[in-house]
mmCIF file of N, CA and C in Angstrom:
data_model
loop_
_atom_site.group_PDB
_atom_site.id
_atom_site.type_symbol
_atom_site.label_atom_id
_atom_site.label_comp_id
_atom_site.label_asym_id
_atom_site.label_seq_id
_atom_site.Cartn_x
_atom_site.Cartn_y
_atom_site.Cartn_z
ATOM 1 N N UNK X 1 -5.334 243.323 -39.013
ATOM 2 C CA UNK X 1 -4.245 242.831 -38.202
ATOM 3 C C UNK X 1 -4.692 242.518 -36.781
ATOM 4 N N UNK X 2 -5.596 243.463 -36.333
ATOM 5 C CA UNK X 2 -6.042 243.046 -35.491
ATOM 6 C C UNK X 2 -5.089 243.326 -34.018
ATOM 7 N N UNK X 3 -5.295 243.088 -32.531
ATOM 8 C CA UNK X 3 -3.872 243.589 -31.690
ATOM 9 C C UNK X 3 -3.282 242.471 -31.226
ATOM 10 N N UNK X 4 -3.224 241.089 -31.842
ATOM 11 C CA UNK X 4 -2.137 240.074 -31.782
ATOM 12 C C UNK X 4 -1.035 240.473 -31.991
ATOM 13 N N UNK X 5 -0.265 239.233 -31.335
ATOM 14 C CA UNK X 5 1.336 239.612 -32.284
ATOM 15 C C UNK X 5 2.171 239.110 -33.204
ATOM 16 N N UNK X 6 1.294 238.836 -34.032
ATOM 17 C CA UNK X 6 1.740 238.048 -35.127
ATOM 18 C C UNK X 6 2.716 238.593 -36.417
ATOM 19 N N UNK X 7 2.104 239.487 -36.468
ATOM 20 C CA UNK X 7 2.978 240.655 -37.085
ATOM 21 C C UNK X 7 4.298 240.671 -36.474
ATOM 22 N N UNK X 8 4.566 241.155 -35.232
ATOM 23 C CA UNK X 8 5.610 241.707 -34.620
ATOM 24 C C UNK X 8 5.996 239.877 -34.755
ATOM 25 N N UNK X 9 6.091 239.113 -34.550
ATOM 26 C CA UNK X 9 6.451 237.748 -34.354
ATOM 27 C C UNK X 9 7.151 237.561 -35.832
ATOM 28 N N UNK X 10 6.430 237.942 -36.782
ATOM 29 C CA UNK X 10 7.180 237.670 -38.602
ATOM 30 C C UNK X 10 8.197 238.756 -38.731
ATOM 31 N N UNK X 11 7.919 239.673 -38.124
ATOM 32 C CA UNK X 11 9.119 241.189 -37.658
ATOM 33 C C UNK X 11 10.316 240.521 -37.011
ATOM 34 N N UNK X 12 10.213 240.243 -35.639
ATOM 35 C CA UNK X 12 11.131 240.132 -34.719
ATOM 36 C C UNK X 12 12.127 239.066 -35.176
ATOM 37 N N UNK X 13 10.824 237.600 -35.264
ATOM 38 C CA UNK X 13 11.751 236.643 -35.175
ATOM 39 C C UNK X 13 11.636 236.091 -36.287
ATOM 40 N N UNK X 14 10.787 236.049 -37.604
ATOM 41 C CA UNK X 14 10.949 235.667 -38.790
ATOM 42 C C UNK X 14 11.695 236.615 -39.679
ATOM 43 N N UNK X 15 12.226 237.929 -39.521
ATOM 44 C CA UNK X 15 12.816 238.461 -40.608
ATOM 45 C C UNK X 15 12.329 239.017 -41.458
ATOM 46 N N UNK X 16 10.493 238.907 -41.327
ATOM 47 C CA UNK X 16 10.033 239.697 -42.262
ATOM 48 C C UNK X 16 9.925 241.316 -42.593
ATOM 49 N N UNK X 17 10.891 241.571 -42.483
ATOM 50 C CA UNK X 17 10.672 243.643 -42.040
ATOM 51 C C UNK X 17 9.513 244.259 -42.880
ATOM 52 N N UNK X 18 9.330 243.822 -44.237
ATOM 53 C CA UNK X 18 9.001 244.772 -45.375
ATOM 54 C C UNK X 18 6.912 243.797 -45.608
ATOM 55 N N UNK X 19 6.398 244.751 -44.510
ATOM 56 C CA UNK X 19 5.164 243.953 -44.427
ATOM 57 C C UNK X 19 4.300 245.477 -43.638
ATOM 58 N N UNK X 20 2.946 245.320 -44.101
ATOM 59 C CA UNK X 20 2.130 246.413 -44.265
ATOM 60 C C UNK X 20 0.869 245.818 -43.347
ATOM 61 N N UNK X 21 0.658 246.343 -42.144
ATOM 62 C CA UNK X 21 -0.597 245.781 -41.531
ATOM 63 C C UNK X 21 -1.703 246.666 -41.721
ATOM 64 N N UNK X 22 -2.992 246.145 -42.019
ATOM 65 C CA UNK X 22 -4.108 246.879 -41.977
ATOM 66 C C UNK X 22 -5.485 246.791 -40.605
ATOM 67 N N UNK X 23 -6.039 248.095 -40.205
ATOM 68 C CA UNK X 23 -6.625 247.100 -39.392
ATOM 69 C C UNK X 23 -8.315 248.433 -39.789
ATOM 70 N N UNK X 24 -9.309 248.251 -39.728
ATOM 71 C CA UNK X 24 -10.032 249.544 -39.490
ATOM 72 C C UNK X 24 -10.423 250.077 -38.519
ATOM 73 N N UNK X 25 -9.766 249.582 -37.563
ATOM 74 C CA UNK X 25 -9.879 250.313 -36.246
ATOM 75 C C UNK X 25 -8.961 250.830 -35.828
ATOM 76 N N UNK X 26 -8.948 252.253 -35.864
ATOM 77 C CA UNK X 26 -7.585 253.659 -35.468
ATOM 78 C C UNK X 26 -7.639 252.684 -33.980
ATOM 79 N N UNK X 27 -8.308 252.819 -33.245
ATOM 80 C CA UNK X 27 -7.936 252.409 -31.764
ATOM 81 C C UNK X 27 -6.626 251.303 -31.927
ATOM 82 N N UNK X 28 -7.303 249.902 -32.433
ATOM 83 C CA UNK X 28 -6.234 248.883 -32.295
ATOM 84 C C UNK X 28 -5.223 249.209 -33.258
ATOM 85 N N UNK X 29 -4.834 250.157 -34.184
ATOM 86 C CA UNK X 29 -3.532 250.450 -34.851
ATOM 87 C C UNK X 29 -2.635 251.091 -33.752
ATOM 88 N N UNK X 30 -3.488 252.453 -33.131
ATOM 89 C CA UNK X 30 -2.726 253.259 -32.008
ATOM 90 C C UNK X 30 -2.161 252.111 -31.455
ATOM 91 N N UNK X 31 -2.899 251.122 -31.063
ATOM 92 C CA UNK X 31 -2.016 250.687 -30.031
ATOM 93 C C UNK X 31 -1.081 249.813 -30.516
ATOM 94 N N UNK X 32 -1.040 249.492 -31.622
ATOM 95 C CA UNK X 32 0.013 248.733 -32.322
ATOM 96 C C UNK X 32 0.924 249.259 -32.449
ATOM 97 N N UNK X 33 0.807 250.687 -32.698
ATOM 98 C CA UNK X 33 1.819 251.610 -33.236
ATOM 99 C C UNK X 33 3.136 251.720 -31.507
ATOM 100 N N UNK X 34 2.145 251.710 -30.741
ATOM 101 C CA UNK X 34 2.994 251.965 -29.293
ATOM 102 C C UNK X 34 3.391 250.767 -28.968
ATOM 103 N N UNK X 35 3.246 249.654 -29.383
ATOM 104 C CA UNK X 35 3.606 248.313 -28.866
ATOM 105 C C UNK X 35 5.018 248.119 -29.937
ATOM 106 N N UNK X 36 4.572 248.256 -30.559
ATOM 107 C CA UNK X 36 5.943 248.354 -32.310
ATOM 108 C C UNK X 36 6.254 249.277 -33.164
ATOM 109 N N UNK X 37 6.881 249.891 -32.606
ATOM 110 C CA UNK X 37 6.809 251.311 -33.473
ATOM 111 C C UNK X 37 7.251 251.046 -34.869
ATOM 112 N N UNK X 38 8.056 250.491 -34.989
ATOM 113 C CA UNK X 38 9.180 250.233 -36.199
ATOM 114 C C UNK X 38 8.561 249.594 -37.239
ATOM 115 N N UNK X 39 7.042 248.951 -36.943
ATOM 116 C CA UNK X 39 6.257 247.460 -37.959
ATOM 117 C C UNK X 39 5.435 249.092 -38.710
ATOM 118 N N UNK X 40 5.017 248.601 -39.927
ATOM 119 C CA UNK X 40 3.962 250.079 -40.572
ATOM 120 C C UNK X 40 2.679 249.839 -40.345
ATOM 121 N N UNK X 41 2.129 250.126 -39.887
ATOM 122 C CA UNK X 41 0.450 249.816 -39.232
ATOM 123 C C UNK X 41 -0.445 250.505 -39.662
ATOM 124 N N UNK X 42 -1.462 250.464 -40.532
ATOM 125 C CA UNK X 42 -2.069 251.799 -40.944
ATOM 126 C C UNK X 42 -4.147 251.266 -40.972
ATOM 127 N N UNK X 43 -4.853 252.135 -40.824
ATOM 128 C CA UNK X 43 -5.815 252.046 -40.790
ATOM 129 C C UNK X 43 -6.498 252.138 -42.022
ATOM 130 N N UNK X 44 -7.463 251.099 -42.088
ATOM 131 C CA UNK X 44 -7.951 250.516 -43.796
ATOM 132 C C UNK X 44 -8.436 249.842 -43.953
ATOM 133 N N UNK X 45 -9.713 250.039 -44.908
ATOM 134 C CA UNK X 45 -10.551 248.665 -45.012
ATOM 135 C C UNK X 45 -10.794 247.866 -45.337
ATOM 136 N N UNK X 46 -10.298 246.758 -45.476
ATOM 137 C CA UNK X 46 -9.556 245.918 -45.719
ATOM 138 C C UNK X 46 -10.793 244.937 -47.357
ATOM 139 N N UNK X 47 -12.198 245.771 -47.439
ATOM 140 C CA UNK X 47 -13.241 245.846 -48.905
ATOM 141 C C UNK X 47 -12.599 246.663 -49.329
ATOM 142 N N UNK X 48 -11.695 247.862 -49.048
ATOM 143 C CA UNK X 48 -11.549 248.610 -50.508
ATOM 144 C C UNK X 48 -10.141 249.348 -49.467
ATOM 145 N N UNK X 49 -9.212 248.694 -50.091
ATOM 146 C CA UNK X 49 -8.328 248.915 -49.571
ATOM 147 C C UNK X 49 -7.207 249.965 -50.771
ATOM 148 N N UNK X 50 -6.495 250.819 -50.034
ATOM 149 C CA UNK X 50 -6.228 251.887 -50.831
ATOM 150 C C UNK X 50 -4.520 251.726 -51.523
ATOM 151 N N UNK X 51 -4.871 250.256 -52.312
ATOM 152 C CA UNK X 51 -3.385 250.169 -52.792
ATOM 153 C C UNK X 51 -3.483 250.034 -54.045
ATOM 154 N N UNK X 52 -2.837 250.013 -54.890
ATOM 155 C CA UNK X 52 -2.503 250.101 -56.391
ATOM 156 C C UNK X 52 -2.922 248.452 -56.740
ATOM 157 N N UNK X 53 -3.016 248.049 -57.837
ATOM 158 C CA UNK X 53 -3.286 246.932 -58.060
ATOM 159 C C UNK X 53 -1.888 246.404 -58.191
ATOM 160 N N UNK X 54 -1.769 244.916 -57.877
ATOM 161 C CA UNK X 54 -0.794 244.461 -58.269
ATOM 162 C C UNK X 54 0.534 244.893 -57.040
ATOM 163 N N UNK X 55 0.018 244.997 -56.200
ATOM 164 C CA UNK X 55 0.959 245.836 -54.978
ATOM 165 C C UNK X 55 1.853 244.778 -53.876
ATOM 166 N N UNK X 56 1.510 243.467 -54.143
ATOM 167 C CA UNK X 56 1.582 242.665 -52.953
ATOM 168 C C UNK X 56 2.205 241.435 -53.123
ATOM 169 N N UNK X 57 3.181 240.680 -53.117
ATOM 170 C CA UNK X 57 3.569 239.545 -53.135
ATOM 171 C C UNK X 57 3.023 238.297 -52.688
ATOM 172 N N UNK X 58 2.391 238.361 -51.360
ATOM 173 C CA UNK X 58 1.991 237.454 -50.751
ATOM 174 C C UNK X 58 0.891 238.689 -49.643
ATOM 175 N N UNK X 59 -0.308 237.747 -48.955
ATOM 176 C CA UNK X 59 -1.255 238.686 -47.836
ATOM 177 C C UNK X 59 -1.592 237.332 -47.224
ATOM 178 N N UNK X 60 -1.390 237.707 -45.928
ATOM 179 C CA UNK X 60 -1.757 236.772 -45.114
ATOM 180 C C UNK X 60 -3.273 237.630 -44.132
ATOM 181 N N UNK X 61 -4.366 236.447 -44.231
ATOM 182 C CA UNK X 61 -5.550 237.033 -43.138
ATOM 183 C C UNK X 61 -5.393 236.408 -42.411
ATOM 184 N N UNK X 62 -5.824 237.231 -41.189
ATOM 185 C CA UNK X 62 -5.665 236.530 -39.821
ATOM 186 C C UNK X 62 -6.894 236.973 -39.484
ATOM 187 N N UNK X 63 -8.266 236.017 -39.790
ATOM 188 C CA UNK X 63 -9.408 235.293 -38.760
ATOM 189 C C UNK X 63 -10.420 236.674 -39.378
ATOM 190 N N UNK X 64 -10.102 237.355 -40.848
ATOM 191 C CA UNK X 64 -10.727 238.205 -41.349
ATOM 192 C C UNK X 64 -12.023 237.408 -41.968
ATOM 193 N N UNK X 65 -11.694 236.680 -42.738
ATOM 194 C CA UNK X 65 -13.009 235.770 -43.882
ATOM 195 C C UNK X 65 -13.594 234.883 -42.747
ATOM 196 N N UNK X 66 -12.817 234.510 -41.321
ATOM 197 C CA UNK X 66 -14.328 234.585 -40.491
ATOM 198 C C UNK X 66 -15.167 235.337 -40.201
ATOM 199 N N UNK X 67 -14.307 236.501 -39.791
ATOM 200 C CA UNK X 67 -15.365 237.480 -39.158
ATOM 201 C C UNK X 67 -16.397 238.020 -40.261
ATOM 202 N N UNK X 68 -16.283 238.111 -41.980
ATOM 203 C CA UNK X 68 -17.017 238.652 -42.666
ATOM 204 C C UNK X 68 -18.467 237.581 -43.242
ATOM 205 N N UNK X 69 -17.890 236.345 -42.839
ATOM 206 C CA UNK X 69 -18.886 235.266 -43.365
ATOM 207 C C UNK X 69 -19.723 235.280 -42.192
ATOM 208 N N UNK X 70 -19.641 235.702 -41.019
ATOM 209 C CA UNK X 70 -20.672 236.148 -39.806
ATOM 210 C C UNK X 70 -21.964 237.527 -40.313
ATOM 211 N N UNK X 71 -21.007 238.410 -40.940
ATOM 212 C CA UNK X 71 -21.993 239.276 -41.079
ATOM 213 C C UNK X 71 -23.295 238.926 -42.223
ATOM 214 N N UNK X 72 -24.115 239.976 -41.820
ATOM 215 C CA UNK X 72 -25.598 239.160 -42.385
ATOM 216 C C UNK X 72 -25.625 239.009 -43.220
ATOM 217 N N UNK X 73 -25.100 239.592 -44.644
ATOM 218 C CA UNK X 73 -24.402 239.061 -45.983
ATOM 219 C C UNK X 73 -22.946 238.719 -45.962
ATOM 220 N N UNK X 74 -23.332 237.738 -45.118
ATOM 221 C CA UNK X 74 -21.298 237.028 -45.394
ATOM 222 C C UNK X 74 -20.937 236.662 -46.439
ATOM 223 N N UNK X 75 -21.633 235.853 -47.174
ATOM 224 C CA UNK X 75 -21.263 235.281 -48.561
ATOM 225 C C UNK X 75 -20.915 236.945 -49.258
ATOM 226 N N UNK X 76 -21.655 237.496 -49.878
ATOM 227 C CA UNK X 76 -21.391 238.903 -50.367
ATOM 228 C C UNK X 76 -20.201 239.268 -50.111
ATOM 229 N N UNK X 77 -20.126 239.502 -48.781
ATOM 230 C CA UNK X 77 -18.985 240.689 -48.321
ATOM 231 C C UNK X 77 -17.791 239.766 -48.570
ATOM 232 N N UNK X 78 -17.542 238.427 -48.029
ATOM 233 C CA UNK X 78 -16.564 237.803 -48.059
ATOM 234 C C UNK X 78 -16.145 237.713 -49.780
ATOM 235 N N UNK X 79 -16.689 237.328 -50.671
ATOM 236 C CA UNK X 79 -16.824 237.651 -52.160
ATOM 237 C C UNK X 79 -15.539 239.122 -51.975
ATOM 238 N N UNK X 80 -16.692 239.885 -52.009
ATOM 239 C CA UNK X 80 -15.860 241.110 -51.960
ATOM 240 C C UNK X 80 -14.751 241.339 -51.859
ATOM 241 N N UNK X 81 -14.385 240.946 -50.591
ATOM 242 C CA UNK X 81 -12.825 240.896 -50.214
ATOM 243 C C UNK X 81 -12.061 239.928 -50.276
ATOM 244 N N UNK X 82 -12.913 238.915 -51.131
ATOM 245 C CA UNK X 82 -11.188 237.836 -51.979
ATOM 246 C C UNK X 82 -11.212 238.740 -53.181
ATOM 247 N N UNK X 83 -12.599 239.663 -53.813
ATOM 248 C CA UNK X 83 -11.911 240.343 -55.170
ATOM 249 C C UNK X 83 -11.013 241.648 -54.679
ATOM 250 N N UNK X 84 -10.632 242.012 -53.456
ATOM 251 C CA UNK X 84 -10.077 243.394 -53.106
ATOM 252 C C UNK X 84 -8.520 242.682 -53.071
ATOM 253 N N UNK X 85 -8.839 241.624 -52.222
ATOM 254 C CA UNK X 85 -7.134 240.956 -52.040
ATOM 255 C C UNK X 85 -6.945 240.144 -53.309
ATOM 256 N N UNK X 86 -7.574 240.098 -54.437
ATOM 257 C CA UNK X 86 -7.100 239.156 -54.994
ATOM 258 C C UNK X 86 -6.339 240.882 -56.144
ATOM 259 N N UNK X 87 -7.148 241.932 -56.231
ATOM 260 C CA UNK X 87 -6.780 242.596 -57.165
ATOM 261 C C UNK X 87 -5.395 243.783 -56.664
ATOM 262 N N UNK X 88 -4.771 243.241 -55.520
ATOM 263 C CA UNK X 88 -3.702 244.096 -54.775
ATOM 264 C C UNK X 88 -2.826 242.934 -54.759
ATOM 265 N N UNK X 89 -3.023 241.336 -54.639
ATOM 266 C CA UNK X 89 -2.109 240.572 -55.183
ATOM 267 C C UNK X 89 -1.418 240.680 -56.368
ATOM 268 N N UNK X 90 -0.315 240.556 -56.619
ATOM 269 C CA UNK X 90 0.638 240.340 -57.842
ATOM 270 C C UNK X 90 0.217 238.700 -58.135
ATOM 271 N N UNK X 91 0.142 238.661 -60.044
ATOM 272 C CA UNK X 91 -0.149 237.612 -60.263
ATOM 273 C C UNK X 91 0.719 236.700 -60.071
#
């Protein structure tokens, strides 16, 4: 999720209440958590993320499959985490 406000923006003014942010950094959740208390913010990694299969209607990334196609096995890791989000998507 990252500490944009994009979240709080699909909260506030889109109506989206029922939405789950992940970020793996406790720091930028804390501070999410104090900026929006009310949004669910939780810390998680977003390769092996700790949800049931089939958990999710829709997942939106925000500027994630850039940042993983940077690292020195981007292809790999990015792999990885379309099979993590693809297996917490509902078909």
């Amino acid at each position: 999720c990252g500490n944009a406000p994009l979240s709080a923006e699909l909260y506030y003014k889109g109506g989206y209440k029922n939405q789950i942010n992940v970020d793996y950094s406790d720091v930028v959740i804390k501070q999410q958590r104090n900026r929006w208390p009310e949004i669910d913010w939780r810390v998680m990694n977003c390769l092996d993320l700790g949800f049931s299969d089939d958990s999710f209607d829709f997942i939106i990334d925000k500027s994630l499959i850039d940042t993983t196609m940077c690292y020195k096995n981007g292809n790999e890791t990015t792999m990885k985490l379309y099979s993590e989000l693809h297996r917490v998507l509902k078909p």
